[in-house]
Amino acid sequence: PTPQPTVTPPTFDAAAVTCDNYDEVDTTNLKVISCIGEDACKDEDKSLDVSTGSSDIGVLVICDGKAACSGNVKHKMDSGKVVPIAVVCCGEDACKGNYKLEVKDWATGVAAYGYCKGKAACSGSSSKWKVWEDHTLHVHCDGSEDDTCKDTKLEVKGSGGTATCSGGGCSDVGSI
């Protein structure tokens, strides 16, 4: 018999995505929201939902550039397939202001990861990264420039979920 080739299923390590490597991520099986350049998606809401019939295995949100995803922005997942989410906010004010990431309570087990790098990249007293119970949230605040995550709130609504922060910018986070 002829040996059959081994097919490796696609993988997505959302926790490993950073501002320095997002352009190297294999996006073949990902839902990608690309906001590259100054004000690219300012004041624009985006759905992160992946339909249950989709072959997508994760969501990659790229906010790269001055104020790329700033202003009144909500990135929300509240139906469909349970997949990991990576949000990268790269550059000055990239996700500043009223930026909101929200993973609602339609299912359990979504792992959401944020990566913030740049002056005030993820800052703002109205900025909130929130997951509902039984999901997890981890935000890396680089902190090599001023106010990377100043006053941002990381929140779990309900019980049974976790929110954590890593990096030098976590000391400025408003609340976890």
Short mmCIF file of C-alpha atoms in Angstrom, two decimals:
data_model
loop_
_atom_site.label_atom_id
_atom_site.label_comp_id
_atom_site.label_asym_id
_atom_site.label_seq_id
_atom_site.Cartn_x
_atom_site.Cartn_y
_atom_site.Cartn_z
CA PRO A 1 0.00 0.00 0.00
CA THR A 2 1.10 3.57 -0.72
CA PRO A 3 1.69 5.52 2.48
CA GLN A 4 -0.73 8.39 2.89
CA PRO A 5 0.69 11.82 3.71
CA THR A 6 0.09 12.98 7.23
CA VAL A 7 -2.12 16.05 7.29
CA THR A 8 -1.35 18.37 10.16
CA PRO A 9 -4.39 20.34 11.23
CA PRO A 10 -3.88 24.10 11.27
CA THR A 11 -3.06 25.71 14.59
CA PHE A 12 -3.20 29.27 15.92
CA ASP A 13 -1.22 30.29 18.99
CA ALA A 14 -3.01 33.54 19.81
CA ALA A 15 -0.85 34.05 22.91
CA ALA A 16 2.29 34.26 20.79
CA VAL A 17 1.14 37.08 18.48
CA THR A 18 2.94 40.40 19.01
CA CYS A 19 3.43 43.69 17.20
CA ASP A 20 6.76 42.36 15.95
CA ASN A 21 5.49 39.10 14.45
CA TYR A 22 1.83 39.44 13.45
CA ASP A 23 2.79 39.73 9.78
CA GLU A 24 4.43 36.29 9.97
CA VAL A 25 1.29 34.52 11.26
CA ASP A 26 -0.28 32.03 8.86
CA THR A 27 -3.71 33.59 8.34
CA THR A 28 -5.09 30.89 6.02
CA ASN A 29 -7.61 29.66 8.59
CA LEU A 30 -8.12 32.89 10.54
CA LYS A 31 -10.70 35.62 10.52
CA VAL A 32 -8.52 38.71 10.10
CA ILE A 33 -9.56 42.28 10.83
CA SER A 34 -6.84 44.51 9.49
CA CYS A 35 -6.67 48.15 10.58
CA ILE A 36 -3.28 49.36 9.39
CA GLY A 37 -2.41 53.05 9.14
CA GLU A 38 -3.37 56.24 10.92
CA ASP A 39 -7.07 56.30 11.91
CA ALA A 40 -7.60 53.13 9.79
CA CYS A 41 -10.61 51.86 11.79
CA LYS A 42 -11.22 54.81 14.11
CA ASP A 43 -14.73 54.81 15.57
CA GLU A 44 -15.60 51.53 13.76
CA ASP A 45 -17.21 48.58 15.55
CA LYS A 46 -16.18 45.10 14.37
CA SER A 47 -17.77 41.70 14.96
CA LEU A 48 -15.30 38.99 15.93
CA ASP A 49 -17.86 36.20 15.51
CA VAL A 50 -16.83 33.13 13.52
CA SER A 51 -19.71 31.10 12.09
CA THR A 52 -19.94 27.52 13.33
CA GLY A 53 -19.61 26.17 9.78
CA SER A 54 -16.43 28.13 9.11
CA SER A 55 -12.99 26.52 8.83
CA ASP A 56 -11.52 29.48 10.73
CA ILE A 57 -9.66 28.46 13.89
CA GLY A 58 -9.07 31.91 15.39
CA VAL A 59 -9.47 35.66 15.09
CA LEU A 60 -6.60 38.09 14.52
CA VAL A 61 -7.27 41.81 14.97
CA ILE A 62 -4.46 44.09 13.80
CA CYS A 63 -4.53 47.71 14.94
CA ASP A 64 -1.22 49.09 13.69
CA GLY A 65 -0.63 52.79 13.29
CA LYS A 66 -1.34 56.03 15.09
CA ALA A 67 -4.91 55.88 16.43
CA ALA A 68 -5.66 52.87 14.15
CA CYS A 69 -8.46 51.55 16.41
CA SER A 70 -8.98 54.57 18.63
CA GLY A 71 -12.09 56.51 19.52
CA ASN A 72 -15.40 54.79 20.10
CA VAL A 73 -14.55 51.26 19.00
CA LYS A 74 -16.08 47.96 20.08
CA HIS A 75 -14.69 44.60 19.00
CA LYS A 76 -17.20 42.01 20.15
CA MET A 77 -17.66 38.24 20.00
CA ASP A 78 -21.09 37.03 21.07
CA SER A 79 -22.06 34.07 18.89
CA GLY A 80 -20.72 31.30 16.70
CA LYS A 81 -17.65 29.16 17.10
CA VAL A 82 -15.41 29.20 20.19
CA VAL A 83 -11.96 30.20 18.91
CA PRO A 84 -9.02 32.11 20.39
CA ILE A 85 -8.70 35.85 19.74
CA ALA A 86 -5.49 37.88 19.37
CA VAL A 87 -5.68 41.68 19.31
CA VAL A 88 -2.48 43.61 18.63
CA CYS A 89 -2.41 47.37 19.26
CA CYS A 90 0.84 48.68 17.81
CA GLY A 91 1.88 52.31 17.77
CA GLU A 92 1.01 55.57 19.44
CA ASP A 93 -2.64 55.73 20.54
CA ALA A 94 -3.39 52.53 18.51
CA CYS A 95 -6.31 51.42 20.75
CA LYS A 96 -6.67 54.54 22.87
CA GLY A 97 -9.85 56.17 24.12
CA ASN A 98 -13.10 54.25 24.34
CA TYR A 99 -11.65 51.03 22.90
CA LYS A 100 -13.64 47.99 24.03
CA LEU A 101 -12.96 44.30 23.53
CA GLU A 102 -15.87 42.18 24.67
CA VAL A 103 -16.36 38.40 24.72
CA LYS A 104 -19.96 37.75 25.77
CA ASP A 105 -21.55 34.77 27.54
CA TRP A 106 -23.08 32.75 24.68
CA ALA A 107 -20.51 29.96 25.22
CA THR A 108 -17.50 29.12 27.37
CA GLY A 109 -13.79 28.71 26.81
CA VAL A 110 -12.77 31.63 24.57
CA ALA A 111 -9.17 32.70 25.22
CA ALA A 112 -8.62 36.36 24.35
CA TYR A 113 -5.14 37.85 24.14
CA GLY A 114 -4.14 41.47 23.75
CA TYR A 115 -0.72 42.87 22.95
CA CYS A 116 -0.12 46.60 23.44
CA LYS A 117 3.06 48.36 22.36
CA GLY A 118 3.63 52.06 21.84
CA LYS A 119 3.04 55.36 23.59
CA ALA A 120 -0.50 55.28 25.06
CA ALA A 121 -1.25 52.32 22.75
CA CYS A 122 -4.02 50.93 24.98
CA SER A 123 -4.68 53.81 27.35
CA GLY A 124 -7.84 55.57 28.39
CA SER A 125 -10.11 55.69 31.42
CA SER A 126 -12.97 54.43 29.21
CA SER A 127 -10.88 51.68 27.64
CA LYS A 128 -12.11 48.24 28.69
CA TRP A 129 -11.11 44.68 27.78
CA LYS A 130 -13.88 42.45 29.13
CA VAL A 131 -14.71 38.76 29.03
CA TRP A 132 -17.75 37.15 30.58
CA GLU A 133 -17.44 34.27 33.03
CA ASP A 134 -15.77 31.06 31.87
CA HIS A 135 -13.59 32.89 29.30
CA THR A 136 -10.00 34.07 29.83
CA LEU A 137 -8.28 37.35 29.05
CA HIS A 138 -4.57 38.10 29.03
CA VAL A 139 -3.15 41.46 27.99
CA HIS A 140 0.55 42.15 27.54
CA CYS A 141 1.42 45.82 28.10
CA ASP A 142 4.90 46.34 26.74
CA GLY A 143 5.63 49.46 28.81
CA SER A 144 8.80 50.44 26.94
CA GLU A 145 7.09 53.76 26.13
CA ASP A 146 4.95 55.99 28.34
CA ASP A 147 1.41 55.13 29.37
CA THR A 148 1.05 51.95 27.27
CA CYS A 149 -1.99 50.74 29.22
CA LYS A 150 -2.65 53.73 31.48
CA ASP A 151 -6.08 53.55 33.15
CA THR A 152 -7.28 50.63 30.96
CA LYS A 153 -9.62 48.18 32.69
CA LEU A 154 -9.31 44.41 32.35
CA GLU A 155 -12.46 42.75 33.58
CA VAL A 156 -14.22 39.42 34.01
CA LYS A 157 -17.99 39.77 34.34
CA GLY A 158 -19.36 37.11 36.64
CA SER A 159 -17.28 34.30 38.12
CA GLY A 160 -15.16 31.52 36.75
CA GLY A 161 -13.04 33.50 34.29
CA THR A 162 -9.61 35.08 34.62
CA ALA A 163 -8.02 38.35 33.53
CA THR A 164 -4.27 38.85 33.76
CA CYS A 165 -1.65 41.35 32.65
CA SER A 166 2.05 40.97 31.89
CA GLY A 167 4.80 43.38 30.93
CA GLY A 168 6.23 46.63 32.23
CA GLY A 169 3.09 48.63 31.48
CA CYS A 170 0.81 46.71 33.85
CA SER A 171 1.52 49.04 36.77
CA ASP A 172 -0.55 51.71 35.00
CA VAL A 173 -3.58 49.50 34.32
CA GLY A 174 -6.69 50.99 35.90
CA SER A 175 -8.06 47.71 37.29
CA ILE A 176 -7.91 43.96 36.83
#
